[in-house]
CSV table of N, CA, C and O and ligand atoms in Angstrom, one decimal:
chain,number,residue,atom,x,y,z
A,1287,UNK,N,-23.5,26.6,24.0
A,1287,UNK,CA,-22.2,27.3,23.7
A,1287,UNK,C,-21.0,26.5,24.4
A,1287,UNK,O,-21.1,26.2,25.6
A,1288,UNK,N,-19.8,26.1,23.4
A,1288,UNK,CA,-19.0,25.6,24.4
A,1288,UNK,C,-17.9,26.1,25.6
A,1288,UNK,O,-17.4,27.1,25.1
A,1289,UNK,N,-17.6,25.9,26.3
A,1289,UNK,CA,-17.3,25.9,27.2
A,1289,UNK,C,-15.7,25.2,27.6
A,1289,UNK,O,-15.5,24.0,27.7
A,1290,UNK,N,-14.5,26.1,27.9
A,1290,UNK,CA,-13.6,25.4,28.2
A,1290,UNK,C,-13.3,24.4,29.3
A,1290,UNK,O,-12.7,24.9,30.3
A,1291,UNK,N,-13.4,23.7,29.4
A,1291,UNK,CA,-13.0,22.3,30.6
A,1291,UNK,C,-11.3,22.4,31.5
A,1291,UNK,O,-10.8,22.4,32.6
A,1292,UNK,N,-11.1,22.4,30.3
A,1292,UNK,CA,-9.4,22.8,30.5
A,1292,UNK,C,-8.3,23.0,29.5
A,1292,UNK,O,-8.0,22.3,28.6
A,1293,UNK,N,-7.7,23.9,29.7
A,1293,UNK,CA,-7.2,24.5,28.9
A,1293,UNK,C,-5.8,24.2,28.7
A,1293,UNK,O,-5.1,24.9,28.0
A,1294,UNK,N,-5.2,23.0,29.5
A,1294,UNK,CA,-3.7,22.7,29.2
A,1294,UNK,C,-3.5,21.6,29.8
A,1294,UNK,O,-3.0,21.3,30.9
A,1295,UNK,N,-4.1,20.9,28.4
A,1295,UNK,CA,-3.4,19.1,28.4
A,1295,UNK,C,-3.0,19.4,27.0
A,1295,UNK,O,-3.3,20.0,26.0
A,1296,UNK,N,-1.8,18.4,27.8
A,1296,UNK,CA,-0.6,18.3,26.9
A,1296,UNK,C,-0.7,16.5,26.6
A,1296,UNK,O,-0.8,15.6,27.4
A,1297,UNK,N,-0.7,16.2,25.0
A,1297,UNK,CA,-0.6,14.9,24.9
A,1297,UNK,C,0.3,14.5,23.8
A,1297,UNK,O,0.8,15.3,23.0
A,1298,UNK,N,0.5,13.4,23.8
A,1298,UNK,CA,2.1,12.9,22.7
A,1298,UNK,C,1.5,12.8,21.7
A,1298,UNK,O,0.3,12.7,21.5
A,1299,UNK,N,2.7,12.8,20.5
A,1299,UNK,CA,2.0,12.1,19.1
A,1299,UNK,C,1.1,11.4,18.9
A,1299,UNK,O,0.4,11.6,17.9
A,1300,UNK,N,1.0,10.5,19.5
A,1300,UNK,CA,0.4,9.7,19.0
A,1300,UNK,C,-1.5,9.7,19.3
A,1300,UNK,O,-2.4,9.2,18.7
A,1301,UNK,N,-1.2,10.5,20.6
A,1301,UNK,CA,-3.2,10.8,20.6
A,1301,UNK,C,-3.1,12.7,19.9
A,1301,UNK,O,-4.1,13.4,20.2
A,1302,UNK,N,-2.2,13.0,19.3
A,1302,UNK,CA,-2.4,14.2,19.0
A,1302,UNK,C,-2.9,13.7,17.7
A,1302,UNK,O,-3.9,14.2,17.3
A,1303,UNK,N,-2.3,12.8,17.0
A,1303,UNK,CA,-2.7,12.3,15.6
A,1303,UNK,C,-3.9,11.5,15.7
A,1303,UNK,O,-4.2,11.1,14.5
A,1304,UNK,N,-4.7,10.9,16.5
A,1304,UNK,CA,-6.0,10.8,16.7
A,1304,UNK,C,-7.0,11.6,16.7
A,1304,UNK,O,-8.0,11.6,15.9
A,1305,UNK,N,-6.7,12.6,18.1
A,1305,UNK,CA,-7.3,13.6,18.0
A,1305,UNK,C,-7.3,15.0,17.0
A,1305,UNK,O,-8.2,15.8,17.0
A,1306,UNK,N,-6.3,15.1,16.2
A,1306,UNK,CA,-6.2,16.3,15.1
A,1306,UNK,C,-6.7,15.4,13.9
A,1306,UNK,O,-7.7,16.0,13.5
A,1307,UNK,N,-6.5,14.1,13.1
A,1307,UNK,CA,-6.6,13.7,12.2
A,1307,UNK,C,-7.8,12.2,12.3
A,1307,UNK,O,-8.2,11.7,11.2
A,1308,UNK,N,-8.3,11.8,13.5
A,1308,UNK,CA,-9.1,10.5,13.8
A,1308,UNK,C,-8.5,9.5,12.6
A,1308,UNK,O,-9.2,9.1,11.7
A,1309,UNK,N,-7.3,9.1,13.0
A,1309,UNK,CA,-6.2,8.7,11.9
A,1309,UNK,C,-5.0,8.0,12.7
A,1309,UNK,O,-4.2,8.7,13.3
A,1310,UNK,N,-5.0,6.5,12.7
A,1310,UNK,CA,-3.5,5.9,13.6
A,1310,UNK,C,-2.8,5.1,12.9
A,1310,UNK,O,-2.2,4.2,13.4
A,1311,UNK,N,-2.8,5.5,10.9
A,1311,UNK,CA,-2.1,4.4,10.3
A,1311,UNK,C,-0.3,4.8,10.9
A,1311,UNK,O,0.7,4.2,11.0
A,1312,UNK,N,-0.6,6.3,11.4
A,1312,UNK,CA,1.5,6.6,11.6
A,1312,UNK,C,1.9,5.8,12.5
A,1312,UNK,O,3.1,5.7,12.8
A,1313,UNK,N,0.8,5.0,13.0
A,1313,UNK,CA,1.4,4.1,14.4
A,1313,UNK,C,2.2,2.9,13.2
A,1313,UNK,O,3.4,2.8,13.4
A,1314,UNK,N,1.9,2.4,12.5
A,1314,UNK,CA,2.4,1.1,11.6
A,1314,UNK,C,3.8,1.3,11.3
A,1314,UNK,O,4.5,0.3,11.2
A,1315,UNK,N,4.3,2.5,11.2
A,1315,UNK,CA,5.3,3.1,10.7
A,1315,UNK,C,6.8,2.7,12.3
A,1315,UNK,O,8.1,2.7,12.2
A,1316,UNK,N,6.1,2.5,13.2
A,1316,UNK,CA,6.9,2.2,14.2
A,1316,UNK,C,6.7,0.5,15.0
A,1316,UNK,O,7.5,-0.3,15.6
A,1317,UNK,N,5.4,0.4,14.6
A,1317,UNK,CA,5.3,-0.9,15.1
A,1317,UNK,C,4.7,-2.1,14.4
A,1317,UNK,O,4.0,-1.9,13.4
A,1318,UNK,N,4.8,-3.4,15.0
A,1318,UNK,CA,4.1,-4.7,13.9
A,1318,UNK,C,2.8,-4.5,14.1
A,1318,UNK,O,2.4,-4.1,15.1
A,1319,UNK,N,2.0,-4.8,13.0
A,1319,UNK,CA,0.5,-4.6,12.9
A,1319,UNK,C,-0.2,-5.3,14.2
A,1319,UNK,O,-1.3,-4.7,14.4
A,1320,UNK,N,0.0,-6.3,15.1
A,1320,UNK,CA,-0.6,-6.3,16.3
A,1320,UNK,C,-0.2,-5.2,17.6
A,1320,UNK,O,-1.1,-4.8,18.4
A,1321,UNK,N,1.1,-4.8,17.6
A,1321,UNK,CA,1.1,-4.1,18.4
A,1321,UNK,C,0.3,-2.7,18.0
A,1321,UNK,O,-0.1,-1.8,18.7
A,1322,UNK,N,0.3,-2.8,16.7
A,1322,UNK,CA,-0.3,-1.2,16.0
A,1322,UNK,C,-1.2,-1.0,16.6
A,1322,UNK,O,-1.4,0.2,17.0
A,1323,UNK,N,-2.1,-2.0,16.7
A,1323,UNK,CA,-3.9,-2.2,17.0
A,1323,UNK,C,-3.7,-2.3,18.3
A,1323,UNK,O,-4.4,-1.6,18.9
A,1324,UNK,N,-3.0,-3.1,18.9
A,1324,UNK,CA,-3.3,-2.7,20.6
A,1324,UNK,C,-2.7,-1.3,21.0
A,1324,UNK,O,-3.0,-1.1,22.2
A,1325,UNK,N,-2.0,-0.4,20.4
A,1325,UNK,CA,-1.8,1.0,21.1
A,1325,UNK,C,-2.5,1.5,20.4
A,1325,UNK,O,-2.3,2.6,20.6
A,1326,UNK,N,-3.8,1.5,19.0
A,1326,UNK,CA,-4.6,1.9,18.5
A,1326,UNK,C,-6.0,1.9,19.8
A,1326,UNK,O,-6.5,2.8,20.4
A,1327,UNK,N,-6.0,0.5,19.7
A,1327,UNK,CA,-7.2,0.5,20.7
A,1327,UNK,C,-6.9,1.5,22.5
A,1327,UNK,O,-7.8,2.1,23.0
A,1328,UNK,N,-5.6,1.2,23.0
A,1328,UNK,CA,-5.3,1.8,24.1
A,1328,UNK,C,-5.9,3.4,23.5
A,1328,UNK,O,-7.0,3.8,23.8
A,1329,UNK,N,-5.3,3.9,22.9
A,1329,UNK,CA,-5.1,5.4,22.1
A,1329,UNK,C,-6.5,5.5,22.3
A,1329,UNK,O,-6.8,5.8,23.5
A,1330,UNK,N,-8.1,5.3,21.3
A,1330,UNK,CA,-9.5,5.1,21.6
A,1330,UNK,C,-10.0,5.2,22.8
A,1330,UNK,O,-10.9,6.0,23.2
A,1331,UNK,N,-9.1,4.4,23.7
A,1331,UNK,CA,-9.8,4.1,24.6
A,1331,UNK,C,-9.6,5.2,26.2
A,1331,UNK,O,-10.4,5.4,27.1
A,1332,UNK,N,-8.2,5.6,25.9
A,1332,UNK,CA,-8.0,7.3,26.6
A,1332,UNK,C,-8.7,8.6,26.2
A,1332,UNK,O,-9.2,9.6,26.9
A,1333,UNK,N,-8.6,8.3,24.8
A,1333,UNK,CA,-9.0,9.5,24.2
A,1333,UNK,C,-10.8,10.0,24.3
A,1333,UNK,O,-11.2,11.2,24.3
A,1334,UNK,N,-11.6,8.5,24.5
A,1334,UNK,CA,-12.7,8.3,25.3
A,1334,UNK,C,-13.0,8.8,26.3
A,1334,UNK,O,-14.0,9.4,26.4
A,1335,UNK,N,-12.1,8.4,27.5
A,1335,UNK,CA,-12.1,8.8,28.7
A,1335,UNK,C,-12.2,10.1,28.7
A,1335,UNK,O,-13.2,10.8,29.2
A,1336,UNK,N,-10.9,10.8,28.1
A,1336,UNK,CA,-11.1,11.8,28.2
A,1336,UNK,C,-12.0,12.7,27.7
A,1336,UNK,O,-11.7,13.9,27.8
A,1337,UNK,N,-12.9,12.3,27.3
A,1337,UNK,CA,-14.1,12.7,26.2
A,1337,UNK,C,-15.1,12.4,26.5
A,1337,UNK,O,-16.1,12.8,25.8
A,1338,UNK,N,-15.4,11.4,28.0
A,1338,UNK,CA,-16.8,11.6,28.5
A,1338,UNK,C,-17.1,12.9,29.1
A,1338,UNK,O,-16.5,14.0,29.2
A,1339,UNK,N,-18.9,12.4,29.7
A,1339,UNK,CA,-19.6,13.1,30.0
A,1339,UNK,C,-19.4,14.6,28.6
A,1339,UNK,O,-19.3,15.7,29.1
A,1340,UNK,N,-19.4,14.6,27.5
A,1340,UNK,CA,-19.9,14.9,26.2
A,1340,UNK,C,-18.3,15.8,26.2
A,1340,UNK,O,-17.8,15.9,25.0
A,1341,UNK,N,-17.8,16.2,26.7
A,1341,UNK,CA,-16.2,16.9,26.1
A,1341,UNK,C,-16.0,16.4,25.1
A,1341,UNK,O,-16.7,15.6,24.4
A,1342,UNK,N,-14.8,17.0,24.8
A,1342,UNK,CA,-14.0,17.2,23.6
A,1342,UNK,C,-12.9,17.8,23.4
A,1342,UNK,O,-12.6,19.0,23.4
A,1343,UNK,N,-12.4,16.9,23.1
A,1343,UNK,CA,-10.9,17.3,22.8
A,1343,UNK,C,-10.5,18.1,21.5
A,1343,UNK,O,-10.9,17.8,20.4
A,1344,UNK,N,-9.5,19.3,21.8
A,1344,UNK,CA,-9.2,20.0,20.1
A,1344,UNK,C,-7.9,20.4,20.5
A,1344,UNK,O,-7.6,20.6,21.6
A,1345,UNK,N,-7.3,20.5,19.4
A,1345,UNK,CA,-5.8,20.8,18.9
A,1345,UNK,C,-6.3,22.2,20.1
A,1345,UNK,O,-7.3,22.6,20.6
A,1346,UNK,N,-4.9,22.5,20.1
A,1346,UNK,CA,-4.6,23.8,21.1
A,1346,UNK,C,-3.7,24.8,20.5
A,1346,UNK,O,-3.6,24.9,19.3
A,1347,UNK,N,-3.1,25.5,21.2
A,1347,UNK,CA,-2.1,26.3,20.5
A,1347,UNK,C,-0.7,25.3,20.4
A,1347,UNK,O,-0.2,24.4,21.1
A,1348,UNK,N,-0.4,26.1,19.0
A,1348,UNK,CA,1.0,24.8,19.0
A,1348,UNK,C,2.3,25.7,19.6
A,1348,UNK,O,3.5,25.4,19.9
A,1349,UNK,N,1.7,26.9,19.6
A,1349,UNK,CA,3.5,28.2,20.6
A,1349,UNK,C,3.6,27.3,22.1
A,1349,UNK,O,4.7,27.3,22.7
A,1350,UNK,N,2.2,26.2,22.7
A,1350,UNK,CA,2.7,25.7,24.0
A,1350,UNK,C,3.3,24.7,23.9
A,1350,UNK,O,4.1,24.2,24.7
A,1351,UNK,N,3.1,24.0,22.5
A,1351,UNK,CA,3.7,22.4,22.4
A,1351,UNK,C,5.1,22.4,23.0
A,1351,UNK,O,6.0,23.3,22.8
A,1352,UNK,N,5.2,21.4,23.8
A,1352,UNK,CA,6.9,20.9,24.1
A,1352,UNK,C,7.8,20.0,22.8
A,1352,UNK,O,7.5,19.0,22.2
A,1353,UNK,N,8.7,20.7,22.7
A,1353,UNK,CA,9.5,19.7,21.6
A,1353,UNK,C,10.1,18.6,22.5
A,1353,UNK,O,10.3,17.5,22.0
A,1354,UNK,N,10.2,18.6,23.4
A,1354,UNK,CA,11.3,17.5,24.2
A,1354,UNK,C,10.6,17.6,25.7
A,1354,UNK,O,10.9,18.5,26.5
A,1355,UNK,N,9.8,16.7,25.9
A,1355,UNK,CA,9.1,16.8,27.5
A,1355,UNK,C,9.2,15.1,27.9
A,1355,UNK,O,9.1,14.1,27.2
A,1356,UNK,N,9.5,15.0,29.4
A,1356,UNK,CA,9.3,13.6,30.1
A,1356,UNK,C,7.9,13.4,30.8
A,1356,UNK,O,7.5,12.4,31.4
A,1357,UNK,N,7.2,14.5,30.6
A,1357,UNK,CA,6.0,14.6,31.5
A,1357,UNK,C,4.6,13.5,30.7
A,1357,UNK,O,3.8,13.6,29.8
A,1358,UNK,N,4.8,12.4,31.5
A,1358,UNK,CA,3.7,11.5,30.9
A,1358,UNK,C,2.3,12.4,30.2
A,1358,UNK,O,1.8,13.5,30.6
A,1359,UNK,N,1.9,11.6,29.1
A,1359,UNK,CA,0.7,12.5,28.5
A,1359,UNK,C,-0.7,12.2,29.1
A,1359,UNK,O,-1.3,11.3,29.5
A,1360,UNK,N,-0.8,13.1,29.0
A,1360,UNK,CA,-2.4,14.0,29.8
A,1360,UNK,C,-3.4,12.7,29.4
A,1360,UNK,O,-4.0,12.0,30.2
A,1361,UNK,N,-3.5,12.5,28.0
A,1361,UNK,CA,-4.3,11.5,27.4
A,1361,UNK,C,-4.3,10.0,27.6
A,1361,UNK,O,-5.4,9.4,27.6
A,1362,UNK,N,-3.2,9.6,27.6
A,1362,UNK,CA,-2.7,8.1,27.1
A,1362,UNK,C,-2.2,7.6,28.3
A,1362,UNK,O,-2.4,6.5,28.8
A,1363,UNK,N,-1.2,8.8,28.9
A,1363,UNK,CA,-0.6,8.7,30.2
A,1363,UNK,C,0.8,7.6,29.8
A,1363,UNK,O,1.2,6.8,30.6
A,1364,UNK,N,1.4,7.8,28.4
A,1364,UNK,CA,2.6,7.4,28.7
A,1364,UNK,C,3.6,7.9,29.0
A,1364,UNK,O,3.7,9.2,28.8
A,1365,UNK,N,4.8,7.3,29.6
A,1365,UNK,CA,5.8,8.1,29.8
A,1365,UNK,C,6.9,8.2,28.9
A,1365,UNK,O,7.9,8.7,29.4
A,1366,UNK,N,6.9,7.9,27.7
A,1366,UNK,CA,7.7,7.5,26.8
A,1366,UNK,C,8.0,9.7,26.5
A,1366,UNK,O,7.3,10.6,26.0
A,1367,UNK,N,9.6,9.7,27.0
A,1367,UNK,CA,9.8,11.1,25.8
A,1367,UNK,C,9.8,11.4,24.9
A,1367,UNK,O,10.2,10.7,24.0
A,1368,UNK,N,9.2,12.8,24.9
A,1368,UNK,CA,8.7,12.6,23.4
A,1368,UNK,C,8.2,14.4,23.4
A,1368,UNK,O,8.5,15.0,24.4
A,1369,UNK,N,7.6,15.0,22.5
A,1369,UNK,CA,7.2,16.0,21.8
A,1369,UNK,C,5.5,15.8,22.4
A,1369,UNK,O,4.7,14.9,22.2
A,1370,UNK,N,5.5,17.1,23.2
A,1370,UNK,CA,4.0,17.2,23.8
A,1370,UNK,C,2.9,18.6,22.8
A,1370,UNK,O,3.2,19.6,22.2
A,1371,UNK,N,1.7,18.0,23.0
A,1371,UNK,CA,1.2,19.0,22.0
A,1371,UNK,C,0.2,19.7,22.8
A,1371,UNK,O,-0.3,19.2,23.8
A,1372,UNK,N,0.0,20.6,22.4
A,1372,UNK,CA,-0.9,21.4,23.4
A,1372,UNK,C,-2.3,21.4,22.8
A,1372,UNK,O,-2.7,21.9,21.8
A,1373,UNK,N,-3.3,20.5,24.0
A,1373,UNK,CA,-5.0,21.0,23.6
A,1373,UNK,C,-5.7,21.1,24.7
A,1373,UNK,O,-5.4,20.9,25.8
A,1374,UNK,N,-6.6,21.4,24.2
A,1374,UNK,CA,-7.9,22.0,25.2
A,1374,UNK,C,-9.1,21.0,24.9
A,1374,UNK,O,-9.5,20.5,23.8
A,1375,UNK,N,-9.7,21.0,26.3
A,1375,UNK,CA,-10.6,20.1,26.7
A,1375,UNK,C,-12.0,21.0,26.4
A,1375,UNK,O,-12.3,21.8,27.3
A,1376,UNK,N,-12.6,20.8,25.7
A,1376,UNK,CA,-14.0,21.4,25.6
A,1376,UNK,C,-15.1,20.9,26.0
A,1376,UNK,O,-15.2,19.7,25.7
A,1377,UNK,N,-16.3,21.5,26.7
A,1377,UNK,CA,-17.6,21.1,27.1
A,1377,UNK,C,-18.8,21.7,26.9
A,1377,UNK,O,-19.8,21.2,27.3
B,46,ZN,ZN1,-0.9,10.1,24.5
């Protein structure tokens, strides 16, 4: 049965569209196809982390998402402002 881990990480677009959709073509839309793939692979490679020892990451309630937060993301850990989304860590 799962089990909540944690219940309020907050992450930016860009690992929210990993984690909701396992999908990073929206990244192309802002950057050149090398940079795409190196915050592609960064993005994988958090969203990993955060996903050992068998967790799992899921969309959360969107009433907590931030429209406008400075607070580096839970996931990725950038600090870029931006629109935080609310999920839960499952185990
Ligand atoms: Zn992130």
């Amino acid at each position: 049965m799962a089990t909540i881990v944690d219940d309020h990480v907050m992450v930016c677009d860009d690992c929210l569209m990993l984690i909701a959709n396992d999908d990073a073509t929206g990244l192309d839309h802002f950057l050149d196809e090398a940079s795409a793939a190196a915050r592609e692979r960064e993005l994988h490679d958090a969203i990993a982390a955060a996903q050992r020892d068998g967790n799992y990451l899921v969309v959360g309630d969107s009433d907590q998402n931030e429209e406008f937060s400075t607070s580096s993301c839970d996931c990725c850990q950038t600090h870029l402002a931006g629109s935080r989304h609310h999920c839960v860590l499952m185990g």
